Amino acid sequence: MQYSKLCETYEDLEKNPSRLKKTEILSKFFKPLKKEKDKQIIYLLQGKVYPDYDEREFGISEQLCIKALEKSSGVSKKEIINHWRKIGDLGKVAEQVIGNKKQNTLFSHKLTTDKVLDNLKKLPELQGKGAVDKKLSLISELLTSATGTEAKYIIRTLIGQLRIGVASGTIRDSIVESCLEKNKENTEAVQDAYNKTTDFALVFEKACKGIKELKKVTLSPGHPIKAMLALKADSIEDGFKRVGKPAIFEYKYDGFRMIINKDEKGKINIFTRRLDNVTNQFPDVVEYIQKYINAKSFIIDSEAVGYDKKTKKYTPFQAVSQRIKRKHNIQELVKKLPIEINAFDILYYNGKELISEPFEKRTKILRKLIQNHKYKIRTAHQLITSSEKKADKFYKQALKNNQEGLMIKNKDSKYQPGARVGHMLKLKPAENELDLVITGAEYGKGKRAGSYATFTLSCLDEKNNKFVEIGKSSGLKEKPELGLSFTELTKKLKPLITKEHGRKVNIQPKIVVTILYQNIQRSPTYKSGFALRFPRITQLRPDRKADDCATLSEITKGYNRHELKIHY
Ligand code: ATP
């Protein structure tokens, strides 16, 4: 396909903010694509060249894009930067400098989506000596054949800011509209296939062949899936009311999610909730899996919890969070920050998908497979009961053991990848805590001069697929050993600046932080319609993507529930 055709669709999507309209534009675009053998164009619509589970990144800075623009347009770097300062969108700058040049030049070969995919796919592979030059020439090659509009979207793709406002729900609905009859069942089938594969090109390919083929999509170990998420329970009584009696109670461990895979060939892969492959960071876990899980292939859902080497007490998430990102001296961290795996579900076992089996059956299978070894790997502490008194005792025991609280699960429910479900609830002591994403910052003065001192916090308005502001925080509990300090945060945020205005900057939504706040109020000051009072940043959440932060509907629901409690 001509890249210009895709760019026309990008333009249309960018111009039309309504989700319905976006779905209409996309399904129209998908229809002729049904006949094309290669469906990877869908990745380009997501601003990527690989499926969602593939974490490879282009590794291209804005500075390198500017160099490539200079090389392919002849406009000086200085001029490009000046222009960028004024308009704040490097994509638009590219559109103008490349577009102007094109008015005077005749160019023969037109860009195809294949060529764009081809060049962009080479970028993550380039490393070491000479890599920067090679990257530069791959980008310049594309820019040289591009029109102004094409250059705009090439640059935006490279810096991860496509700005066409297409969320995965829109892609899902467009696949339904272009391939199947539009109804709830088909929408669920497409969503289901995506949750199992996290690959929209594959889902589209199956959907093109009809609903039967789509429903044949199964889990496959080694291929990350979206984890099932829980809703909140107010109390044990509330939990029983919502999941029924008897309920299955488990400790809610305070660690991070690990989905452990072993494929038919014995290859082990470990994924986080963000679908990042962290197998290399956890050689200790690989060893426990090999030694203590007796099965040929499986997908097991678990929580990894840190503990203190000396006292053997469990430690909060933040203490072990460093292990997720560590690339070097891994063995040193294995020793320093040991973890215990607490397995709580099994989704696939010896060639068979288990997600449609009732939870009670899955948990029994899991418990047969794992040889429990404290401080290494074990199945989650569990209690099956109809008694509030017993459940309450169990809850207190979990808190005493430094865990967050309890999970309350319905015994007959299936596992729904990617869904936040009402048959798995979490119960924790009331806390005013939210995970939010940083979308802006402001330079400090005096002691804080040179670093950012105030951070703009946003939640996800999932209906409009936008991050909306909910507060500003100058409070930060510095923990330099965990990378949390004003200076460290400034370092992390600087490469993500999208616009500077005076002392303030806009930041690409990438860094997720946990916030502790006093209370929440309705407020017209922020786009979310709410304002947090006295928010303080307490930890970094490198295990979360921006999309995983608190959503506006969760906050609204929480606010309403709290208000109800106050008034009745
Ligand atoms: P929170 O911020 O309250 O921890 P969350 O946003 O991490 O919640 P939820 O799905 O809302 O995620 O809560 C469930 C999380 O609790 C799971 O993602 C998992 O990481 C963790 N967890 C700990 N123990 C268990 C367990 N026994 N069963 C299921 N999930 C568990």
Coordinates of C-alpha atoms in Angstrom, one line a residue, residues 7-296:
C7 CA -1.3 9.1 6.0
E8 CA -4.6 10.3 4.7
T9 CA -6.3 8.1 7.2
Y10 CA -4.0 9.4 10.0
E11 CA -5.0 12.9 9.0
D12 CA -8.7 12.0 9.1
L13 CA -8.3 10.4 12.5
E14 CA -6.5 13.4 13.9
K15 CA -9.1 15.8 12.7
N16 CA -12.1 13.9 14.1
P17 CA -12.1 13.6 17.9
S18 CA -15.3 11.6 18.1
R19 CA -14.7 7.9 18.8
L20 CA -17.7 6.9 16.6
K21 CA -16.3 8.8 13.7
K22 CA -12.8 7.4 14.2
T23 CA -14.4 3.9 14.1
E24 CA -16.1 4.7 10.9
I25 CA -12.9 6.0 9.3
L26 CA -10.9 3.0 10.4
S27 CA -13.4 0.4 9.4
K28 CA -13.5 2.0 5.9
F29 CA -9.7 1.8 5.9
F30 CA -9.7 -1.8 7.0
K31 CA -12.1 -3.1 4.3
P32 CA -9.6 -3.1 1.3
L33 CA -6.9 -4.3 3.8
K34 CA -8.8 -7.6 4.1
K35 CA -7.4 -8.7 0.8
E36 CA -3.8 -7.8 1.5
K37 CA -1.7 -10.6 2.7
D38 CA 0.2 -8.6 5.2
K39 CA -1.8 -7.0 8.0
Q40 CA 1.1 -5.3 9.7
I41 CA -0.2 -1.9 8.7
I42 CA -2.3 -2.2 11.8
Y43 CA 0.9 -1.8 13.9
L44 CA 1.6 1.5 12.1
L45 CA -1.8 2.7 13.1
Q46 CA -0.8 2.0 16.7
G47 CA 2.4 3.9 16.1
K48 CA 4.4 0.7 16.2
V49 CA 6.0 -1.9 13.9
Y50 CA 5.5 -4.9 16.2
P51 CA 2.5 -6.3 18.1
D52 CA 1.8 -4.9 21.6
Y53 CA 3.5 -7.6 23.4
D54 CA 6.8 -6.9 21.7
E55 CA 8.7 -4.4 23.8
R56 CA 11.4 -3.5 21.2
E57 CA 11.8 0.3 20.9
F58 CA 13.1 2.4 18.1
G59 CA 15.6 4.1 20.5
I60 CA 15.5 7.3 18.5
S61 CA 15.9 10.7 20.2
E62 CA 14.4 13.9 19.0
Q63 CA 18.0 15.1 18.4
L64 CA 18.6 12.3 16.0
C65 CA 15.3 13.1 14.2
I66 CA 16.5 16.7 13.9
K67 CA 19.8 15.5 12.4
A68 CA 17.9 13.3 9.9
L69 CA 15.7 16.3 9.0
E70 CA 18.7 18.5 8.4
K71 CA 20.3 15.8 6.2
S72 CA 17.2 15.2 4.1
S73 CA 16.0 18.8 3.8
G74 CA 19.1 20.9 3.7
V75 CA 17.6 23.2 6.4
S76 CA 20.1 23.9 9.2
K77 CA 19.8 22.2 12.6
K78 CA 19.6 25.7 14.2
E79 CA 16.7 26.7 12.1
I80 CA 14.8 23.4 12.7
I81 CA 15.3 23.8 16.5
N82 CA 14.1 27.4 16.4
H83 CA 11.0 26.3 14.5
W84 CA 10.4 23.4 16.9
R85 CA 10.6 25.8 19.9
K86 CA 7.9 27.9 18.4
I87 CA 5.4 25.2 17.4
G88 CA 6.3 22.4 19.9
D89 CA 5.5 19.5 17.5
L90 CA 8.5 18.0 15.7
G91 CA 6.1 16.2 13.3
K92 CA 4.7 19.5 12.1
V93 CA 8.2 20.9 11.8
A94 CA 9.1 17.9 9.6
E95 CA 6.0 18.5 7.5
Q96 CA 7.1 22.1 6.8
V97 CA 10.8 21.6 6.1
I98 CA 10.3 18.5 4.0
G99 CA 7.2 19.9 2.3
N100 CA 8.9 23.1 1.3
K101 CA 11.8 21.2 -0.2
K102 CA 9.4 19.0 -2.1
Q103 CA 7.8 21.9 -3.9
N104 CA 11.1 22.5 -5.7
T105 CA 12.1 18.9 -6.3
L106 CA 10.8 16.1 -8.5
F107 CA 11.0 12.8 -6.7
S108 CA 10.4 9.6 -8.5
H109 CA 9.8 6.7 -6.1
K110 CA 6.8 6.8 -3.8
L111 CA 6.9 5.5 -0.2
T112 CA 5.1 2.3 0.5
T113 CA 4.0 1.0 3.9
D114 CA 6.3 -2.0 3.3
K115 CA 9.3 0.2 3.0
V116 CA 8.4 2.2 6.1
L117 CA 7.9 -1.0 8.1
D118 CA 11.1 -2.4 6.7
N119 CA 13.3 0.5 7.7
L120 CA 11.6 1.1 11.0
K121 CA 12.0 -2.6 12.0
K122 CA 15.7 -2.4 11.4
L123 CA 16.1 0.4 14.0
P124 CA 15.7 -1.6 17.3
E125 CA 18.2 -4.1 16.0
L126 CA 21.0 -1.6 15.6
Q127 CA 23.4 -1.4 18.5
G128 CA 27.0 -0.7 19.3
K129 CA 29.6 1.0 17.1
G130 CA 28.2 2.8 14.1
A131 CA 24.6 2.2 15.1
V132 CA 23.7 5.9 15.3
D133 CA 25.0 6.5 11.7
K134 CA 23.1 3.6 10.4
K135 CA 19.9 4.7 12.2
L136 CA 20.4 8.2 10.7
S137 CA 20.7 6.9 7.2
L138 CA 17.6 4.6 7.5
I139 CA 15.5 7.5 8.7
S140 CA 16.9 9.9 6.1
E141 CA 16.2 7.5 3.4
L142 CA 12.5 7.5 4.3
L143 CA 12.4 11.3 4.7
T144 CA 14.1 11.9 1.4
S145 CA 11.3 10.0 -0.4
A146 CA 8.5 11.5 1.8
T147 CA 6.1 14.2 1.2
G148 CA 5.6 16.8 3.9
T149 CA 2.6 14.9 5.4
E150 CA 4.4 11.6 5.2
A151 CA 7.5 13.1 7.0
K152 CA 5.2 14.4 9.8
Y153 CA 3.9 10.9 10.6
I154 CA 7.3 9.2 10.2
I155 CA 8.8 11.6 12.8
R156 CA 5.8 11.3 15.1
T157 CA 6.0 7.5 14.9
L158 CA 9.7 7.6 15.7
I159 CA 9.3 9.7 18.8
G160 CA 6.2 7.8 20.0
Q161 CA 3.7 10.7 19.6
L162 CA 1.4 9.8 16.7
R163 CA -1.4 11.9 18.1
I164 CA -4.2 10.3 16.1
G165 CA -6.1 9.3 19.3
V166 CA -6.8 5.7 18.4
A167 CA -7.2 3.5 21.5
S168 CA -7.3 -0.3 21.3
G169 CA -11.1 -0.2 21.8
T170 CA -11.5 1.8 18.6
I171 CA -9.3 -0.7 16.7
R172 CA -11.4 -3.6 18.1
D173 CA -14.7 -2.0 17.1
S174 CA -13.3 -1.2 13.6
I175 CA -12.3 -4.8 13.1
V176 CA -15.8 -5.9 14.0
E177 CA -17.4 -3.4 11.7
S178 CA -15.2 -4.3 8.7
C179 CA -15.2 -8.1 9.1
L180 CA -18.2 -9.3 11.1
E181 CA -21.7 -8.5 11.9
K182 CA -21.8 -5.7 14.5
N183 CA -23.1 -7.1 17.7
K184 CA -22.0 -7.6 21.3
E185 CA -21.0 -11.3 20.9
N186 CA -18.7 -10.5 18.0
T187 CA -17.2 -7.5 19.8
E188 CA -16.5 -9.8 22.8
A189 CA -14.9 -12.4 20.5
V190 CA -12.5 -9.8 18.9
Q191 CA -11.6 -8.5 22.4
D192 CA -11.1 -12.0 23.7
A193 CA -8.8 -12.9 20.8
Y194 CA -6.8 -9.7 21.4
N195 CA -6.6 -10.4 25.1
K196 CA -5.2 -13.8 24.4
T197 CA -2.7 -12.7 21.7
T198 CA -2.1 -8.9 22.3
D199 CA -1.6 -8.8 18.5
F200 CA -4.2 -6.8 16.5
A201 CA -2.7 -7.8 13.1
L202 CA -3.3 -11.5 14.0
V203 CA -6.8 -10.8 15.3
F204 CA -7.7 -8.9 12.1
E205 CA -6.3 -11.8 10.0
K206 CA -8.5 -14.3 11.9
A207 CA -11.6 -12.0 11.9
C208 CA -11.3 -11.7 8.1
K209 CA -11.8 -15.4 7.9
G210 CA -15.0 -15.2 10.0
I211 CA -16.1 -15.7 13.6
K212 CA -15.3 -19.5 13.6
E213 CA -11.6 -18.9 12.9
L214 CA -11.5 -16.0 15.4
K215 CA -12.9 -18.2 18.1
K216 CA -10.2 -20.8 17.5
V217 CA -7.5 -18.4 18.8
T218 CA -6.0 -19.9 21.9
L219 CA -3.4 -19.0 24.5
S220 CA 0.0 -20.1 23.8
P221 CA 2.8 -20.1 26.3
G222 CA 5.6 -17.8 25.6
H223 CA 3.2 -15.2 24.1
P224 CA 2.3 -12.6 26.8
I225 CA -1.4 -12.1 27.7
K226 CA -3.2 -9.3 29.5
A227 CA -3.7 -10.1 33.1
M228 CA -7.2 -10.2 34.7
L229 CA -7.8 -7.3 37.1
A230 CA -9.9 -6.9 40.2
L231 CA -12.5 -4.5 41.5
K232 CA -12.6 -3.2 45.0
A233 CA -14.6 -4.6 47.9
D234 CA -15.6 -2.4 50.8
S235 CA -15.7 -5.2 53.4
I236 CA -15.8 -9.0 53.8
E237 CA -19.6 -8.7 53.9
D238 CA -19.6 -6.8 50.6
G239 CA -17.2 -9.4 49.2
F240 CA -19.6 -12.3 50.0
K241 CA -22.5 -10.4 48.6
R242 CA -20.8 -9.9 45.3
V243 CA -19.0 -13.2 44.7
G244 CA -21.3 -15.6 46.7
K245 CA -20.7 -18.2 49.3
P246 CA -18.5 -20.0 49.9
A247 CA -15.9 -17.6 48.5
I248 CA -12.2 -18.3 47.9
F249 CA -10.0 -15.9 49.9
E250 CA -6.4 -15.4 49.2
Y251 CA -3.7 -13.1 50.6
K252 CA -3.3 -10.0 48.4
Y253 CA 0.5 -10.0 48.2
D254 CA 2.2 -6.6 47.9
G255 CA 4.6 -7.2 45.1
F256 CA 4.3 -7.2 41.3
R257 CA 2.5 -9.4 38.9
M258 CA 4.5 -12.1 37.1
I259 CA 2.9 -14.3 34.4
I260 CA 5.2 -17.3 34.1
N261 CA 5.2 -19.3 30.9
K262 CA 6.8 -22.6 29.9
D263 CA 6.3 -23.7 26.3
E264 CA 6.2 -27.2 24.9
K265 CA 9.9 -27.1 24.2
G266 CA 10.6 -26.2 27.9
K267 CA 11.5 -22.5 27.2
I268 CA 10.6 -20.3 30.1
N269 CA 9.4 -16.7 29.7
I270 CA 8.3 -14.3 32.4
F271 CA 6.2 -11.3 31.7
T272 CA 5.0 -8.4 33.8
R273 CA 1.6 -6.9 33.8
R274 CA 2.9 -4.4 31.2
L275 CA 3.8 -7.4 29.0
D276 CA 7.5 -6.7 29.4
N277 CA 9.6 -9.8 29.1
V278 CA 11.7 -9.9 32.4
T279 CA 13.0 -13.4 32.1
N280 CA 16.7 -12.3 32.1
Q281 CA 16.2 -10.2 35.2
F282 CA 14.9 -13.2 37.2
P283 CA 17.3 -16.1 36.9
D284 CA 16.3 -17.1 40.5
V285 CA 12.7 -17.5 39.4
V286 CA 13.7 -19.5 36.3
E287 CA 15.6 -21.9 38.6
Y288 CA 12.6 -22.3 41.0
I289 CA 10.3 -23.0 38.0
Q290 CA 12.6 -25.7 36.7
K291 CA 13.0 -27.3 40.1
Y292 CA 9.6 -27.0 41.7
I293 CA 6.9 -27.0 39.0
N294 CA 6.2 -30.4 37.6
A295 CA 4.6 -29.8 34.2
K296 CA 5.6 -29.9 30.6

